[in-house]
Every structure is written in C-alpha cells, then in structure tokens.
C-alpha cells in the first residue's frame, strides 16, 4: 500500500525523504561496501557518523559547550533510574512535578533509589493542567527538580521552562525535543528517547551539564553512569549504532526544514488547526485548557464513546493509522510530531467531519 | 562499491539476503504503508513481529517452556549489571570464571553490586586457555557461576558447558549464540547482545529460567529487572523495535540455512581452514591451544608486528575489512560469524598467502 499518515505516539512517523535516503544507502554506506547496520562502532566510519550527529544536535539545539551529549541505551525509562542514581546522595531528595502518566512513571521508578517528593501534582484536575509555579513546594534538600515537558498520554505541555532558582532542573524532553525552541542552558539534565521526533526506538539522548557529572563510587550500572559514559563518548559498550546513525539523518532533515524555529511554527499551525476542529464540534472534545494543550499529542473523545473503536478502524482504512488513545485512558489520540505534514492534519480533519456527518 | 567481506567483531557482517529483504520492505512493511521503524510497539503488527521472533528463537535454540525469553535494551554490559542485581542477596556471592577481556568486564561491573569471587582465571596463561574444571573454586555461598562462552578479544571458546552441580549457571553467549548447538537447559540464565550472530546492535536477548526470576523489592532499574520485564513481555518501556524486528529476519535466515546444527558444521569448516593457514606458516601465529580455540574470533599476529597495520590496510583495499585486532592487544583479528560465507574465508586465506609472498 502507499504510505499512510501515521499518528502513532511513538515509535512514530518518519520523514519519507529520510527513509528514502536510508534505503538508498542500506547495503552500501558511502561507498564502503558495508551497511550502516554492520559498521564496527570503533571504525572511523561510525565514529564519523557519531560525531557528526552530536555536532548537528549541538547546532540545532544550541547546546552550550559545558554540556556533554550522550547517546545511550535504555530509553526514557532508563533515565528515570539514571537521574536519581547519579544525582541523589545521602540527605538529599529528588523533587518531581506530577503532570500525568509519564511523570508518574518517572516518580515510581525514582522511589526505588531514594527519597522522592512530589512538589506539585495535577492529579485533582485529572491531569488536564499544570499546577501554577507558585503552588510548588520544593524541599530544601532537593538534589534536583524533575518535570516532563510534554505528557504524551494526557496531552499536556509546558510552554515555558519553569524558574526553580538554584535547584538543578531535570527535564524529560522525550516527546517534544526538536519540536520547539528550548533553552537547554536552563537545564542541568535533559533527555529524550529518540522514537518520537528524532528517529527509531533504541537510542536516548542525554544532555548533561558538566558540573552535575560526578563520580559514583558504586551501585550505578555503567550503561547508566554519566561519568563513565561521558568519559568514553557513550562507548561504555557497543552503542545502538543504527539508531544513532538514523538520528543523524533526521537532524539533516531538521536543518533542511530551516531548523527548529521553522518547525515550531509548523507545529503551532498544525496543532491549532486540529484543536479548532475539535472545539468547533460538539461531537469531539478535548478536556485540556488552551494554555496547557500539547502541540504534539492531542487526545480527544467522541460524544458517543462507543463509536471510538469504529472511528480508529475507519480512519485506518482511510490511510490514517494508529489513532487509538493510550490504553490507560482510551479515546482517540493524534500525535503530530515533526514528521507529520500539514496535509496529514488536513486529511484527519476532513475524515473527522465526514465521520461526524455520518454518525453524529 | 560492491559488498565487501567484513570481519568486524561486532557490529558485524549480516547476510546479504537479509539486508535485501529489509530494504525491500523498508518503506512499507507487509502492505501497511509504514516502515518497521515506525510501527508502534503496541500495534498488532509489531506484537506479531515480536512474538514470531521469540517463537523462532525458541524453535532454533530448543528453549524449554520454563524459560522466559526477553528482548532488552542495554547490551551485554547491561546484563553484567542485571545478573548480580537480580540474583545476589545478603550473604550470597557471585562466582566468575575469568577467561579474558569480556569476562573481566563482567567481573568489574558485578563488583559494584555485591561480593564477587573469581573461581578460576586464565590470567597466568595470558588468557590463552580455559582453566580445567577441577581447578575451579566455587564458594559455598555462590548465588550463581558466570562464564563467557566465547572471548572475542582473546579468541578462546568453551566447547562444552561446564558441570557446576546445583549452582545456577549464567552464560554470556553474546559472541557465539546461534553459531553452535548449545543445551540452554543447562543454564539458569544465558544472554547475548544481538550484534554478532543475531542482528544489529541495540537489542539483547536474555533467556532466563522461571525459578530464578524473583521479586526485587528495590534498587534495580526496571529496564534491567527480570521480573518486571518478564511480566510485561519485555515491554517495561518502548523496546528497541527495529533491532528486534531485524533479529526476526536473521532467525528466518538461520532456518533457511538448515538450522543451528548445519551452521555449526559450516563454522567448524571455516575456522579450521583459517587456523590451518595460520599454523602452516611461520609468518602468522595464534597463541591459543587447539582445544580452546574460538570458531568465531581468530586473533593472530604477524612475525613482524610492524607489518600489521599495512596488512589490515591492504586487506581493506582488497575488500576484506575490519581486520584490526582489539585495541587492548593489537594484531589482527578475523571474526567468522554465521554470516561470513566460506568464500570470504577463502579470500582472506588467499590474501594472507599473497601478503606473505610479498613481505615474508
């Protein structure tokens, strides 16, 4: 079948031009007679690929020189453990903002490794809003404050970086990295699994400020140890080479689009179009107040929930795939990551109007 | 350039037919209009891929039903941590056989998490042999005994599974899995990074017997926790989907070859050919006694070590790549994993004869 519009929350839609380029060089990377899948991570070819990807990421995200950029195994969930393992010490606690499913998972994982405080929670709102900064209670012994800049399940996004004074700020950027301009220098650590806006599953980018990298005397698996990964250039063991290579291809594409600022304007327009279509109809609804709405993941319900299964199935038949909501809350979810063209959003909106006409 | 013979120790040579198939369906997996790179891990398509790969691995390795098969992030080095984290408890120690570079790394990693005993070491031999079983000293409180069935750097391989009585046996199969018939039911745990005989870097297969999976009350990152990974079908978080998919393609290829027994016969013939060529000439030498020689990784030296750099460079120009020895010991290393055809070994042997004629 011809290519569809894939609204998956991750692994997700990739730019077709990137897939075509990867396919073109699939058996013979740059005249070496080897696939990028087959390159030794110690070869000069792969080291070139790896360094270029890092340097491109530094450029498109304006990452300051006093930050290390790591390409690691383990996904965001690996970092849910790595952050407390690397940053907590005796008499210190980790502070968390609980804004939905994924920040909740980060909290649960961290509790295994030390004292954790929930400094603010959106639970009372059903995780439809971000608690105002002035309500946050950050404990005096906080080693860091962690937040999730975009909640893929709940469709809630931080549109500014919160001010937490001198407390090292840790940000899970998994689902909106490269989708908007963000001042990385505000973070001690930011990290992102690649499988939304950067490439395939299997590689996780960690951007960590030099001063929070410390020696862990024991108890940290070396694949999650910032000091050892930084010292070895993410080569503590064989890195996920093909995913790393693919991130490099996506970064080339980001630059071809005009960079993150241009992509951000597209993302604003795409998401506004879809929210407008939802808000204009009593048949569809999204519970998140405008100022907290995610540009990346737009969950919505049908007035008659019994039609939601049919909605997703009919959409799929029309070439609009993976619109099922997260299993924890059901409904419909459209993820509009960078690779989703405006034409895909238009096609979804047209399908929604037609579906409403038939069944509304 | 046309495809080369790639002797890399990993990531490594892949069967050309597998690469061609992956390229063929790169933009459209089985008529879905989506790349395998883009499939949601929760989609029925990816779940089908994942379950088929597991079932194929169970079949080709004859894995008994009382074992879980996990597909995890983190590589073999992740498992170096996972094994003690999951198996050690108070008053228990981990026992290790030290036969070279990689078992040494496993020991170093494990020391972070508990009391570790080296039950036997090949150090005095320069890691050219496996200490005889009767010399092993396994402590009475051993929670497990860990060994590395093939040392990729030193070129030493276990050709039988050691008998350690009731002590749970843990085996790192990273570099010889699927290369020979092995009775998995002898192990409590065996594991392997995929990037030698199974596929690309980024996914690690762990085969773990039900009775050693236990509840870890705290302190184990969930990506490395056997109980949680087993309970979720390796879906604690987004798994490395493309690497998992690719392992499935390689397993199809293994079956097309006639299975592991047939491949083992090829591997015996390929390695014997190369060892014979080395032994027949005073110009080349390998220090490992015959009974401990690896079929997978054959390190050798030239009588004049100053020629080794030229050897690897000239070989590369002749389409025989990545023959440089491991950085820790130098020299030359030819890795003859499953995907290396006998014609590749013949080409290497012819090149060696020609190089010796010119410079010997």
PDB file of C-alpha atoms in Angstrom, chain A residues 114-293:
ATOM      1  CA  UNK A 114      15.999   7.370  47.384  1.00  0.00           C
ATOM      2  CA  UNK A 115      13.704   9.893  48.990  1.00  0.00           C
ATOM      3  CA  UNK A 116      11.293  11.420  46.494  1.00  0.00           C
ATOM      4  CA  UNK A 117       8.949  14.412  46.967  1.00  0.00           C
ATOM      5  CA  UNK A 118       6.092  15.309  44.698  1.00  0.00           C
ATOM      6  CA  UNK A 119       6.440  19.100  44.662  1.00  0.00           C
ATOM      7  CA  UNK A 120       3.193  19.610  42.752  1.00  0.00           C
ATOM      8  CA  UNK A 121       0.558  17.418  41.133  1.00  0.00           C
ATOM      9  CA  UNK A 122      -2.141  17.898  38.534  1.00  0.00           C
ATOM     10  CA  UNK A 123      -3.996  14.844  39.815  1.00  0.00           C
ATOM     11  CA  UNK A 124      -7.011  16.765  41.135  1.00  0.00           C
ATOM     12  CA  UNK A 125      -7.638  18.118  37.642  1.00  0.00           C
ATOM     13  CA  UNK A 126      -7.471  14.636  36.103  1.00  0.00           C
ATOM     14  CA  UNK A 127      -4.061  15.718  34.793  1.00  0.00           C
ATOM     15  CA  UNK A 128      -5.505  18.305  32.455  1.00  0.00           C
ATOM     16  CA  UNK A 129      -3.466  21.209  33.756  1.00  0.00           C
ATOM     17  CA  UNK A 130      -0.050  22.156  35.098  1.00  0.00           C
ATOM     18  CA  UNK A 131      -0.142  23.335  38.721  1.00  0.00           C
ATOM     19  CA  UNK A 132       0.871  27.009  38.892  1.00  0.00           C
ATOM     20  CA  UNK A 133       4.522  27.584  39.754  1.00  0.00           C
ATOM     21  CA  UNK A 134       3.649  29.456  42.983  1.00  0.00           C
ATOM     22  CA  UNK A 135       1.959  26.312  44.356  1.00  0.00           C
ATOM     23  CA  UNK A 136       5.071  24.138  44.017  1.00  0.00           C
ATOM     24  CA  UNK A 137       6.698  23.026  47.260  1.00  0.00           C
ATOM     25  CA  UNK A 138      10.330  22.194  46.574  1.00  0.00           C
ATOM     26  CA  UNK A 139      12.030  20.615  49.612  1.00  0.00           C
ATOM     27  CA  UNK A 140      15.136  22.381  50.947  1.00  0.00           C
ATOM     28  CA  UNK A 141      17.237  19.249  50.382  1.00  0.00           C
ATOM     29  CA  UNK A 142      16.242  18.736  46.742  1.00  0.00           C
ATOM     30  CA  UNK A 143      19.161  17.471  44.674  1.00  0.00           C
ATOM     31  CA  UNK A 144      17.098  18.275  41.590  1.00  0.00           C
ATOM     32  CA  UNK A 145      13.628  19.016  40.316  1.00  0.00           C
ATOM     33  CA  UNK A 146      12.313  16.775  37.523  1.00  0.00           C
ATOM     34  CA  UNK A 147       9.478  17.560  35.148  1.00  0.00           C
ATOM     35  CA  UNK A 148       8.065  16.142  31.945  1.00  0.00           C
ATOM     36  CA  UNK A 149       7.831  18.863  29.349  1.00  0.00           C
ATOM     37  CA  UNK A 150       5.133  17.064  27.369  1.00  0.00           C
ATOM     38  CA  UNK A 151       2.763  14.366  28.566  1.00  0.00           C
ATOM     39  CA  UNK A 152       2.010  12.149  25.562  1.00  0.00           C
ATOM     40  CA  UNK A 153      -0.923  10.370  27.213  1.00  0.00           C
ATOM     41  CA  UNK A 154      -2.665  13.360  28.776  1.00  0.00           C
ATOM     42  CA  UNK A 155      -1.859  15.891  26.068  1.00  0.00           C
ATOM     43  CA  UNK A 156      -0.448  18.489  28.463  1.00  0.00           C
ATOM     44  CA  UNK A 157       2.666  20.513  27.627  1.00  0.00           C
ATOM     45  CA  UNK A 158       4.834  23.067  29.389  1.00  0.00           C
ATOM     46  CA  UNK A 159       5.077  26.115  27.106  1.00  0.00           C
ATOM     47  CA  UNK A 160       7.757  27.784  29.226  1.00  0.00           C
ATOM     48  CA  UNK A 161      10.653  26.460  31.283  1.00  0.00           C
ATOM     49  CA  UNK A 162       9.810  26.912  34.974  1.00  0.00           C
ATOM     50  CA  UNK A 163      12.068  29.011  37.191  1.00  0.00           C
ATOM     51  CA  UNK A 164      13.288  26.973  40.157  1.00  0.00           C
ATOM     52  CA  UNK A 165      16.184  29.161  41.214  1.00  0.00           C
ATOM     53  CA  UNK A 166      19.341  27.264  42.065  1.00  0.00           C
ATOM     54  CA  UNK A 167      17.786  23.813  42.112  1.00  0.00           C
ATOM     55  CA  UNK A 168      19.208  21.727  39.245  1.00  0.00           C
ATOM     56  CA  UNK A 169      16.391  21.319  36.752  1.00  0.00           C
ATOM     57  CA  UNK A 170      15.936  17.962  35.012  1.00  0.00           C
ATOM     58  CA  UNK A 171      13.624  17.803  32.033  1.00  0.00           C
ATOM     59  CA  UNK A 172      12.212  14.820  30.163  1.00  0.00           C
ATOM     60  CA  UNK A 173      12.089  16.140  26.602  1.00  0.00           C
ATOM     61  CA  UNK A 174      11.230  12.753  25.057  1.00  0.00           C
ATOM     62  CA  UNK A 175       8.107  13.813  23.232  1.00  0.00           C
ATOM     63  CA  UNK A 176       8.774  17.414  22.263  1.00  0.00           C
ATOM     64  CA  UNK A 177      12.522  17.617  21.641  1.00  0.00           C
ATOM     65  CA  UNK A 178      13.270  19.368  18.318  1.00  0.00           C
ATOM     66  CA  UNK A 179       9.609  20.407  18.052  1.00  0.00           C
ATOM     67  CA  UNK A 180      10.119  23.849  19.552  1.00  0.00           C
ATOM     68  CA  UNK A 181      12.883  26.176  20.568  1.00  0.00           C
ATOM     69  CA  UNK A 182      14.010  25.438  24.117  1.00  0.00           C
ATOM     70  CA  UNK A 183      16.837  26.992  26.114  1.00  0.00           C
ATOM     71  CA  UNK A 184      18.842  23.898  27.094  1.00  0.00           C
ATOM     72  CA  UNK A 185      21.087  26.009  29.325  1.00  0.00           C
ATOM     73  CA  UNK A 186      18.186  26.241  31.774  1.00  0.00           C
ATOM     74  CA  UNK A 187      18.568  22.513  32.496  1.00  0.00           C
ATOM     75  CA  UNK A 188      21.150  20.571  34.455  1.00  0.00           C
ATOM     76  CA  UNK A 189      20.000  17.496  32.535  1.00  0.00           C
ATOM     77  CA  UNK A 190      17.576  16.980  29.707  1.00  0.00           C
ATOM     78  CA  UNK A 191      16.952  13.707  27.950  1.00  0.00           C
ATOM     79  CA  UNK A 192      14.815  12.179  25.249  1.00  0.00           C
ATOM     80  CA  UNK A 193      14.138   8.779  23.795  1.00  0.00           C
ATOM     81  CA  UNK A 194      14.530   9.130  20.025  1.00  0.00           C
ATOM     82  CA  UNK A 195      11.333   7.411  18.922  1.00  0.00           C
ATOM     83  CA  UNK A 196       9.124  10.483  18.617  1.00  0.00           C
ATOM     84  CA  UNK A 197      10.856  13.417  16.938  1.00  0.00           C
ATOM     85  CA  UNK A 198      14.395  12.101  16.416  1.00  0.00           C
ATOM     86  CA  UNK A 199      14.360   8.627  14.893  1.00  0.00           C
ATOM     87  CA  UNK A 200      13.798   4.991  15.778  1.00  0.00           C
ATOM     88  CA  UNK A 201      13.417   3.456  19.226  1.00  0.00           C
ATOM     89  CA  UNK A 202      16.586   2.243  20.892  1.00  0.00           C
ATOM     90  CA  UNK A 203      18.694   5.328  21.461  1.00  0.00           C
ATOM     91  CA  UNK A 204      18.266   8.008  24.110  1.00  0.00           C
ATOM     92  CA  UNK A 205      19.930  11.399  24.020  1.00  0.00           C
ATOM     93  CA  UNK A 206      21.085  12.815  27.367  1.00  0.00           C
ATOM     94  CA  UNK A 207      22.314  16.406  27.566  1.00  0.00           C
ATOM     95  CA  UNK A 208      24.081  16.837  30.882  1.00  0.00           C
ATOM     96  CA  UNK A 209      25.887  19.838  32.341  1.00  0.00           C
ATOM     97  CA  UNK A 210      29.480  19.126  33.336  1.00  0.00           C
ATOM     98  CA  UNK A 211      29.067  20.197  36.972  1.00  0.00           C
ATOM     99  CA  UNK A 212      26.415  17.574  37.763  1.00  0.00           C
ATOM    100  CA  UNK A 213      28.567  14.732  36.432  1.00  0.00           C
ATOM    101  CA  UNK A 214      30.177  13.177  39.466  1.00  0.00           C
ATOM    102  CA  UNK A 215      31.974  10.027  40.428  1.00  0.00           C
ATOM    103  CA  UNK A 216      29.613   7.317  41.618  1.00  0.00           C
ATOM    104  CA  UNK A 217      31.661   5.043  43.845  1.00  0.00           C
ATOM    105  CA  UNK A 218      29.315   2.084  43.378  1.00  0.00           C
ATOM    106  CA  UNK A 219      25.841   0.905  42.626  1.00  0.00           C
ATOM    107  CA  UNK A 220      25.227   2.503  39.217  1.00  0.00           C
ATOM    108  CA  UNK A 221      25.098   0.187  36.183  1.00  0.00           C
ATOM    109  CA  UNK A 222      27.797   1.570  33.916  1.00  0.00           C
ATOM    110  CA  UNK A 223      25.422   1.911  30.955  1.00  0.00           C
ATOM    111  CA  UNK A 224      23.522   4.476  33.082  1.00  0.00           C
ATOM    112  CA  UNK A 225      26.558   6.139  34.676  1.00  0.00           C
ATOM    113  CA  UNK A 226      27.017   9.674  33.380  1.00  0.00           C
ATOM    114  CA  UNK A 227      30.666   9.929  34.371  1.00  0.00           C
ATOM    115  CA  UNK A 228      31.715   6.746  32.587  1.00  0.00           C
ATOM    116  CA  UNK A 229      29.523   7.404  29.570  1.00  0.00           C
ATOM    117  CA  UNK A 230      30.822  10.965  29.281  1.00  0.00           C
ATOM    118  CA  UNK A 231      34.452   9.849  29.647  1.00  0.00           C
ATOM    119  CA  UNK A 232      34.054   7.210  26.934  1.00  0.00           C
ATOM    120  CA  UNK A 233      31.995   9.267  24.481  1.00  0.00           C
ATOM    121  CA  UNK A 234      28.956   6.985  25.071  1.00  0.00           C
ATOM    122  CA  UNK A 235      31.151   3.986  24.273  1.00  0.00           C
ATOM    123  CA  UNK A 236      30.980   2.223  27.638  1.00  0.00           C
ATOM    124  CA  UNK A 237      29.704  -0.626  25.488  1.00  0.00           C
ATOM    125  CA  UNK A 238      28.587  -1.054  21.886  1.00  0.00           C
ATOM    126  CA  UNK A 239      26.093   1.759  21.411  1.00  0.00           C
ATOM    127  CA  UNK A 240      22.855   1.296  19.430  1.00  0.00           C
ATOM    128  CA  UNK A 241      24.701   2.199  16.237  1.00  0.00           C
ATOM    129  CA  UNK A 242      21.932   2.105  13.667  1.00  0.00           C
ATOM    130  CA  UNK A 243      19.544   4.215  15.740  1.00  0.00           C
ATOM    131  CA  UNK A 244      22.354   6.716  16.374  1.00  0.00           C
ATOM    132  CA  UNK A 245      23.052   6.861  12.615  1.00  0.00           C
ATOM    133  CA  UNK A 246      19.358   7.372  11.922  1.00  0.00           C
ATOM    134  CA  UNK A 247      19.162  10.279  14.385  1.00  0.00           C
ATOM    135  CA  UNK A 248      21.883  11.887  12.274  1.00  0.00           C
ATOM    136  CA  UNK A 249      19.725  11.552   9.155  1.00  0.00           C
ATOM    137  CA  UNK A 250      16.756  13.126  10.950  1.00  0.00           C
ATOM    138  CA  UNK A 251      18.956  16.014  12.121  1.00  0.00           C
ATOM    139  CA  UNK A 252      19.953  16.672   8.489  1.00  0.00           C
ATOM    140  CA  UNK A 253      16.246  16.811   7.675  1.00  0.00           C
ATOM    141  CA  UNK A 254      15.621  19.242  10.572  1.00  0.00           C
ATOM    142  CA  UNK A 255      18.234  21.566   9.100  1.00  0.00           C
ATOM    143  CA  UNK A 256      16.747  21.212   5.606  1.00  0.00           C
ATOM    144  CA  UNK A 257      13.391  22.337   7.041  1.00  0.00           C
ATOM    145  CA  UNK A 258      15.053  25.523   8.248  1.00  0.00           C
ATOM    146  CA  UNK A 259      15.768  24.424  11.813  1.00  0.00           C
ATOM    147  CA  UNK A 260      13.739  24.115  14.971  1.00  0.00           C
ATOM    148  CA  UNK A 261      12.262  27.633  14.831  1.00  0.00           C
ATOM    149  CA  UNK A 262      10.675  26.989  11.443  1.00  0.00           C
ATOM    150  CA  UNK A 263       9.455  23.551  12.549  1.00  0.00           C
ATOM    151  CA  UNK A 264       7.937  25.127  15.659  1.00  0.00           C
ATOM    152  CA  UNK A 265       5.829  27.454  13.507  1.00  0.00           C
ATOM    153  CA  UNK A 266       4.579  24.436  11.523  1.00  0.00           C
ATOM    154  CA  UNK A 267       3.756  22.643  14.750  1.00  0.00           C
ATOM    155  CA  UNK A 268       1.811  25.617  16.097  1.00  0.00           C
ATOM    156  CA  UNK A 269      -0.229  25.815  12.905  1.00  0.00           C
ATOM    157  CA  UNK A 270      -0.840  22.051  12.697  1.00  0.00           C
ATOM    158  CA  UNK A 271      -1.978  21.725  16.302  1.00  0.00           C
ATOM    159  CA  UNK A 272      -4.147  24.850  16.198  1.00  0.00           C
ATOM    160  CA  UNK A 273      -5.952  23.512  13.152  1.00  0.00           C
ATOM    161  CA  UNK A 274      -6.783  20.246  14.890  1.00  0.00           C
ATOM    162  CA  UNK A 275      -7.806  21.867  18.197  1.00  0.00           C
ATOM    163  CA  UNK A 276     -10.040  24.288  16.276  1.00  0.00           C
ATOM    164  CA  UNK A 277     -11.767  21.386  14.532  1.00  0.00           C
ATOM    165  CA  UNK A 278     -12.287  19.639  17.877  1.00  0.00           C
ATOM    166  CA  UNK A 279     -13.555  22.774  19.632  1.00  0.00           C
ATOM    167  CA  UNK A 280     -15.883  23.686  16.751  1.00  0.00           C
ATOM    168  CA  UNK A 281     -17.886  20.493  17.096  1.00  0.00           C
ATOM    169  CA  UNK A 282     -19.979  19.089  19.962  1.00  0.00           C
ATOM    170  CA  UNK A 283     -19.139  15.641  18.542  1.00  0.00           C
ATOM    171  CA  UNK A 284     -15.474  15.874  19.622  1.00  0.00           C
ATOM    172  CA  UNK A 285     -13.936  17.114  22.859  1.00  0.00           C
ATOM    173  CA  UNK A 286     -10.548  17.660  24.472  1.00  0.00           C
ATOM    174  CA  UNK A 287     -10.505  18.434  28.214  1.00  0.00           C
ATOM    175  CA  UNK A 288      -7.260  20.418  28.425  1.00  0.00           C
ATOM    176  CA  UNK A 289      -7.427  24.220  28.900  1.00  0.00           C
ATOM    177  CA  UNK A 290      -5.835  26.065  25.966  1.00  0.00           C
ATOM    178  CA  UNK A 291      -2.726  27.244  27.797  1.00  0.00           C
ATOM    179  CA  UNK A 292      -1.676  23.690  28.701  1.00  0.00           C
ATOM    180  CA  UNK A 293      -2.516  21.944  25.452  1.00  0.00           C
TER     181      UNK A 293
END
